[in-house]
Amino acid sequence: MGAVSSTEAEREPLLVPSAVDPSLPPVVNSRVYRRRWIVLTLFSLLALMQGMVWNFWGPIQNSAVHAYGFSKSDIAVLVLWGPVGFIPWLFFMWLMDKKGLRASLLLSAFFMLLGSVLRSVPLKEETLRRWFIHGGQFLNGLAGPTIMSAGPYLSTTWFAPDQRATATAVASLFGYLGAAMSFVVGPMVVPAPNNTQHATFWMAGTGSDTTIKDRIQLVLYAELGAIAVLFVAVLLYFPSRPPLPPSVAAASQRLSYRSSICRLLSNIRFLMIALAYAVPTGVIAGWAGVLDMVLTPAKVSQVDAGWIGFWSTIGGCVFGIAMARFADSIRGMLKMILVLMLAGASLASTWFTLTCLSQYTHLPSTAAILYTSCILIGIFINSSVPIFFELFIETVYPVPEGITCGVVTFLGNLVTGLLLFFLTFYCTGKPLFSVQLLEERLSQRGRK
């Protein structure tokens, strides 16, 4: 048979590849950049300073009362400005969603800088000076919605999936680390009022009102300088996102701002987890902010209260990063980890309460037991924050991480604000939720 050339139809392939569905996300190239560590460092240092400024007055409340004429309610209000700064949280979440992390963080850093300037103005008029200090604390609180909720958004945008939980822990817990440092920096630099306590090898000792004011001013100037340097650094270099995403999840399409809010508020499972997050973390944040005031009736000095707050927060940060690293290597264990942490916090809280009520429980009450129980409470609750954030993100995906964590941090600060708001009206000579007050009420019931 002779060779005959094939026709055009015969040259068509037998298996034709199916058409690409336009609804499917395109295949993207992913890459992890070394500059992600610079971004994480800048963000974490800003969180550190925001936490230090927020918790500056609580650990030195005795010194502030003598130097500036603050009352116990004034100290509670200075701490309360942090949760109050979350009132416009919807605006900051919208800004982060629409303009990116750079715009939102720059605005927050500017508020921190302006607030530090107001706090540092050395006015001689005491009333005006107190107003400036309150205004500075409020402006620092306005940085909270971005600083406290953008950690998961940053980790998803810049880090690979096997590093995401660790990056979230670092970005989220550095604010707590700043609050812990204020427990040490304040009593170390600012002396206690005369005839209140003896000096130790690490604290500033006692001093007159003039000496206290000068030392407080020194710390305020130092914090202003650190915040100014960080603001300039963020202004010069802090990109919103890398040129290429680190994973397919980072490049995926997310819900719009309005759809995300509706999705979150209608998700019962998310709301239940948010409640489990907001109540313990909100209470422990408000409690730590006035820890010196709370422990004074238990005959705990300003120095010891500072060390308790320091070690409980430091332990929570270290343990939280370790657990986040563990969660990175073993997925699907977030719920079990949180259950164990909250169970440990419940046992430690019960131990602390029964120890303080040793008059009725007849349990041994020593400084070592008080230290241990308080520190365990802080470790278990503070270390649960990054694990909660990861669980939130997995529960409500594809809601953007910044919006999700913005909602839950608002709820946590709402609990903190309610606690401190109650304190400002209750401080009429008797401490709030203190051991002394609880013992008085129990004795009154016993008489009845």
XYZ file of C-alpha atoms in Angstrom, residues 1-447:
447
model
C 0.000 0.000 0.000
C 1.254 3.468 -0.776
C 1.900 6.111 1.885
C -0.846 8.703 2.133
C -0.416 11.969 4.031
C -2.618 12.338 7.127
C -5.389 14.866 7.283
C -5.659 17.731 9.797
C -8.375 15.908 11.751
C -6.231 12.797 12.076
C -3.427 14.838 13.621
C -5.656 15.997 16.527
C -4.637 14.389 19.860
C -6.871 11.665 21.223
C -6.723 13.015 24.839
C -7.484 16.705 24.978
C -6.541 18.446 28.253
C -9.523 19.807 30.074
C -10.010 23.548 30.197
C -8.774 25.342 33.313
C -11.588 26.360 35.628
C -11.336 30.154 36.002
C -12.830 29.918 39.511
C -9.798 27.990 40.814
C -6.936 30.036 42.317
C -3.916 30.293 40.047
C -0.744 28.439 40.909
C 1.656 30.892 42.523
C 5.341 30.760 43.277
C 6.140 30.981 46.983
C 9.312 32.169 48.636
C 10.469 32.956 52.161
C 12.673 36.062 52.512
C 15.340 36.680 55.132
C 14.019 40.201 55.611
C 11.056 38.666 57.443
C 13.194 38.647 60.595
C 13.715 42.419 60.315
C 9.966 42.934 59.972
C 9.261 40.667 62.939
C 11.931 42.400 65.053
C 10.582 45.906 64.391
C 7.036 44.850 65.123
C 8.024 42.980 68.288
C 10.072 45.905 69.637
C 7.144 48.265 69.098
C 4.935 45.811 70.985
C 7.559 45.691 73.734
C 7.522 49.482 74.159
C 3.742 49.681 73.986
C 3.498 47.167 76.822
C 6.112 48.989 78.892
C 4.346 52.342 78.546
C 0.950 50.804 79.364
C 2.185 49.121 82.559
C 4.564 51.860 83.714
C 2.503 53.317 86.560
C 1.131 50.199 88.230
C 4.435 48.815 89.600
C 5.409 52.247 91.044
C 1.956 53.258 92.249
C 3.207 54.077 95.783
C 5.862 56.409 94.369
C 3.412 58.026 91.935
C 0.904 58.667 94.719
C 3.488 60.554 96.782
C 5.160 62.413 93.906
C 2.158 63.509 91.818
C -0.696 63.258 94.283
C -2.329 60.408 92.372
C -5.069 58.463 94.100
C -5.627 54.723 93.822
C -8.378 55.470 91.312
C -5.949 57.546 89.215
C -3.564 54.591 88.980
C -6.436 52.349 87.889
C -7.497 54.899 85.247
C -3.931 55.137 83.902
C -4.024 51.377 83.344
C -7.599 51.618 82.038
C -6.534 53.834 79.104
C -5.104 50.707 77.448
C -8.489 48.961 77.066
C -10.173 52.312 76.275
C -7.855 52.647 73.287
C -9.647 49.661 71.752
C -12.876 51.608 71.267
C -12.011 52.509 67.611
C -10.790 48.974 66.891
C -13.055 48.637 63.849
C -11.231 51.533 62.167
C -7.809 49.978 62.760
C -8.993 46.607 61.457
C -10.411 48.300 58.334
C -7.136 50.186 57.825
C -5.107 46.986 58.127
C -7.413 45.149 55.726
C -7.547 47.894 53.086
C -4.151 49.638 53.343
C -1.945 46.887 54.718
C 0.098 46.429 57.854
C 2.540 49.264 57.106
C -0.092 52.021 57.186
C -1.736 50.659 60.319
C 1.565 50.179 62.151
C 2.857 53.628 61.172
C -0.275 55.241 62.586
C 0.049 53.221 65.786
C 3.733 54.121 66.143
C 2.866 57.797 65.633
C 0.279 57.602 68.429
C 2.882 56.001 70.694
C 5.408 58.727 69.866
C 2.922 61.546 70.430
C 1.755 59.984 73.684
C 5.331 59.640 74.932
C 5.966 63.308 74.135
C 2.912 64.358 76.154
C 3.945 62.211 79.126
C 7.470 63.642 79.084
C 6.625 67.375 79.095
C 8.093 68.623 82.421
C 5.278 70.936 83.505
C 5.350 72.459 86.989
C 1.580 72.769 87.223
C 0.588 69.454 88.801
C -2.998 69.412 87.514
C -1.964 70.112 83.933
C 0.863 67.603 84.220
C -1.578 64.886 85.285
C -3.817 65.672 82.311
C -0.842 65.362 79.964
C 0.106 62.008 81.520
C -3.452 60.723 81.116
C -3.512 61.941 77.502
C -0.226 60.210 76.763
C -1.484 56.946 78.220
C -4.630 57.189 76.095
C -2.652 57.768 72.893
C -0.465 54.780 73.737
C -3.647 52.760 74.210
C -4.743 53.673 70.677
C -1.780 51.668 69.382
C -3.146 48.554 71.068
C -5.617 47.370 68.390
C -2.840 46.989 65.808
C -0.010 45.941 68.120
C -2.000 43.246 69.929
C -3.898 41.768 66.985
C -1.579 41.995 63.954
C 0.845 39.253 65.015
C -0.981 36.389 63.238
C -1.469 38.583 60.156
C 2.273 39.302 60.039
C 3.225 35.639 60.497
C 0.881 34.473 57.727
C 2.099 37.198 55.357
C 5.839 36.667 55.871
C 6.497 33.184 57.303
C 6.220 29.624 56.017
C 3.530 27.373 57.533
C 6.017 25.449 59.689
C 7.198 28.739 61.286
C 3.857 30.519 61.553
C 2.896 29.584 65.115
C 6.352 30.485 66.418
C 6.295 33.871 64.658
C 2.789 34.488 66.016
C 3.996 33.711 69.540
C 6.964 36.092 69.278
C 4.917 38.952 67.812
C 2.037 38.474 70.256
C 4.002 37.900 73.451
C 6.518 40.742 73.177
C 3.828 43.128 74.395
C 3.529 40.970 77.504
C 7.317 41.000 77.789
C 7.229 44.804 77.819
C 4.711 44.747 80.642
C 6.983 42.316 82.498
C 10.009 44.593 82.069
C 8.094 47.499 83.575
C 7.705 45.448 86.767
C 11.494 45.538 87.116
C 12.522 48.812 85.439
C 10.088 50.913 87.466
C 11.081 49.812 91.002
C 14.744 49.557 89.947
C 15.007 53.191 88.809
C 12.225 54.951 90.707
C 12.736 54.966 94.492
C 9.915 54.166 96.867
C 8.640 56.912 99.178
C 10.568 57.521 102.383
C 9.849 55.179 105.304
C 8.015 52.641 103.138
C 10.615 49.951 102.479
C 14.328 49.310 102.613
C 16.638 49.369 99.651
C 17.954 46.148 98.144
C 20.840 45.404 95.819
C 18.701 45.947 92.720
C 16.125 48.603 93.577
C 16.517 52.354 93.899
C 15.843 52.517 97.627
C 13.776 55.356 99.096
C 13.711 59.022 98.251
C 11.937 62.336 98.564
C 9.170 63.482 96.252
C 11.658 65.530 94.217
C 13.956 62.545 93.736
C 11.008 60.368 92.733
C 9.873 62.916 90.131
C 13.383 63.179 88.675
C 13.683 59.398 88.344
C 10.227 59.079 86.792
C 11.151 61.817 84.313
C 14.336 59.922 83.446
C 12.396 56.765 82.587
C 9.869 58.774 80.553
C 12.663 60.352 78.503
C 14.281 56.948 77.913
C 11.011 55.450 76.688
C 10.441 58.472 74.439
C 13.882 58.027 72.863
C 13.335 54.309 72.213
C 9.916 54.894 70.640
C 11.291 57.705 68.455
C 14.023 55.421 67.096
C 11.505 52.660 66.337
C 9.140 55.114 64.626
C 11.931 56.294 62.323
C 12.923 52.686 61.592
C 9.360 51.718 60.650
C 9.051 54.855 58.546
C 12.225 54.007 56.624
C 11.596 50.283 56.132
C 8.545 48.228 56.938
C 6.919 46.719 53.826
C 3.336 45.538 54.094
C 4.056 42.232 52.363
C 6.900 40.428 50.532
C 7.163 40.414 46.725
C 6.150 36.733 46.673
C 3.967 35.061 49.317
C 5.553 32.441 51.597
C 2.757 29.922 50.981
C -0.365 29.289 48.935
C -2.515 30.191 51.952
C -0.911 33.627 52.140
C -1.809 34.278 48.483
C -5.371 32.971 48.671
C -8.382 35.234 48.322
C -9.915 36.326 51.631
C -13.347 37.617 52.543
C -14.127 41.316 52.439
C -14.160 43.444 55.581
C -17.937 43.513 55.957
C -18.356 39.838 55.106
C -15.654 38.934 57.636
C -17.377 40.769 60.485
C -20.716 39.119 59.643
C -19.079 35.694 59.400
C -17.402 36.071 62.789
C -20.485 37.293 64.625
C -22.617 34.464 63.208
C -20.116 31.677 63.965
C -21.175 30.141 67.295
C -18.032 28.021 67.599
C -15.830 31.078 67.126
C -17.796 33.061 69.721
C -17.466 30.256 72.265
C -13.694 30.064 71.747
C -13.508 33.870 71.899
C -15.294 33.808 75.260
C -12.844 31.192 76.548
C -10.007 33.493 75.449
C -11.377 36.864 76.552
C -12.370 36.084 80.146
C -9.112 34.607 81.531
C -6.729 36.801 79.519
C -8.769 39.947 80.193
C -8.942 39.301 83.921
C -5.245 38.471 84.244
C -4.285 41.598 82.256
C -6.314 43.891 84.506
C -5.134 42.048 87.612
C -1.472 42.353 86.591
C -1.841 46.062 85.847
C -2.733 46.790 89.488
C -0.899 43.837 91.030
C 0.863 45.982 93.614
C -2.480 47.382 94.768
C -4.061 43.918 94.877
C -1.284 42.256 96.897
C -0.699 45.095 99.368
C -3.366 43.784 101.843
C -1.551 40.435 101.810
C 1.539 42.288 103.153
C 3.382 42.004 99.826
C 5.728 44.937 99.188
C 5.995 46.926 95.967
C 9.272 45.148 95.210
C 7.910 41.639 95.726
C 4.778 42.443 93.711
C 7.004 43.630 90.878
C 9.024 40.429 90.898
C 5.873 38.309 90.976
C 4.465 40.163 87.982
C 7.801 39.957 86.173
C 8.360 36.239 86.551
C 4.749 35.306 85.856
C 4.805 37.234 82.573
C 8.312 36.119 81.579
C 7.353 32.512 82.270
C 4.252 32.917 80.132
C 6.305 34.323 77.243
C 8.951 31.592 77.340
C 6.443 28.785 77.809
C 4.177 30.265 75.116
C 6.959 30.350 72.517
C 7.959 26.780 73.426
C 4.370 25.546 73.083
C 3.965 27.409 69.798
C 7.090 25.709 68.468
C 5.639 22.397 69.588
C 2.350 23.224 67.834
C 4.309 23.982 64.626
C 5.731 20.458 64.606
C 2.530 18.658 65.632
C -0.622 20.002 63.978
C -4.114 19.208 65.177
C -3.275 19.424 68.912
C -4.321 23.031 69.569
C -7.521 22.203 71.457
C -5.831 19.675 73.730
C -3.007 22.104 74.508
C -5.475 24.852 75.445
C -7.527 22.523 77.651
C -4.402 21.534 79.592
C -3.285 25.170 79.953
C -6.662 26.386 81.216
C -6.906 23.435 83.608
C -3.500 24.341 85.014
C -4.541 27.988 85.370
C -7.701 26.943 87.247
C -5.736 24.809 89.695
C -3.148 27.547 90.259
C -5.875 30.164 90.843
C -7.598 27.894 93.350
C -4.294 27.300 95.135
C -3.592 31.047 95.316
C -7.072 31.848 96.668
C -7.003 29.137 99.325
C -3.502 30.178 100.373
C -4.570 33.794 100.834
C -7.522 32.603 102.933
C -5.255 30.580 105.215
C -7.111 31.954 108.238
C -10.073 29.808 107.215
C -8.450 27.032 105.175
C -5.493 26.537 107.576
C -3.201 25.998 104.590
C 0.427 27.143 104.873
C 0.900 30.700 103.589
C 4.498 31.584 102.787
C 6.198 33.896 100.346
C 7.380 30.915 98.288
C 3.837 29.558 97.941
C 2.495 32.998 97.010
C 5.221 33.446 94.411
C 4.690 29.981 92.942
C 0.911 30.177 92.647
C 0.915 33.676 91.093
C 3.660 32.778 88.653
C 1.867 29.604 87.579
C -1.310 31.589 86.888
C 0.591 33.947 84.610
C 2.467 31.130 82.867
C -0.621 29.095 82.013
C -2.806 32.012 80.879
C -0.239 34.178 79.064
C 1.267 31.228 77.210
C -2.173 30.300 75.823
C -2.459 33.519 73.781
C -0.578 32.407 70.603
C -2.253 28.981 70.694
C -5.660 30.684 70.874
C -4.739 32.879 67.909
C -3.799 29.872 65.779
C -7.044 28.143 66.716
C -9.046 31.249 65.782
C -7.400 31.425 62.364
C -8.070 27.755 61.630
C -11.681 28.027 62.820
C -12.824 30.973 60.673
C -10.640 30.671 57.550
C -10.839 32.468 55.040
C -11.540 35.476 57.288
C -8.388 37.677 57.337
C -6.150 37.099 60.346
C -6.024 40.759 61.347
C -9.807 41.067 61.556
C -10.188 37.779 63.449
C -7.598 38.624 66.089
C -8.826 42.216 66.243
C -12.260 41.003 67.349
C -10.935 38.675 70.050
C -8.406 41.189 71.423
C -11.204 43.746 71.615
C -13.263 41.290 73.670
C -10.314 40.586 75.956
C -9.695 44.294 76.505
C -13.402 44.784 77.097
C -13.158 42.374 80.038
C -10.023 44.180 81.267
C -11.725 47.542 80.935
C -14.796 46.441 82.870
C -12.588 45.129 85.661
C -10.559 48.340 85.905
C -13.654 50.521 85.480
C -15.202 48.799 88.467
C -11.968 49.406 90.373
C -12.036 53.175 89.759
C -15.429 53.477 91.480
C -14.687 50.952 94.222
C -11.430 52.458 95.475
C -12.735 54.417 98.456
C -10.151 53.349 100.967
C -10.621 49.600 100.608
C -8.850 47.588 97.921
C -10.722 45.784 95.181
C -10.951 41.971 95.139
C -8.262 41.885 97.795
C -7.651 39.254 100.436
C -8.385 41.693 103.249
C -11.781 42.654 101.825
C -12.711 39.024 101.204
C -11.792 38.063 104.748
C -13.869 40.957 106.126
C -16.925 39.803 104.177
C -16.486 36.198 105.279
C -16.182 37.247 108.919
C -19.318 39.390 108.614
C -21.244 36.418 107.261
C -19.916 34.300 110.126
C -21.270 36.773 112.675
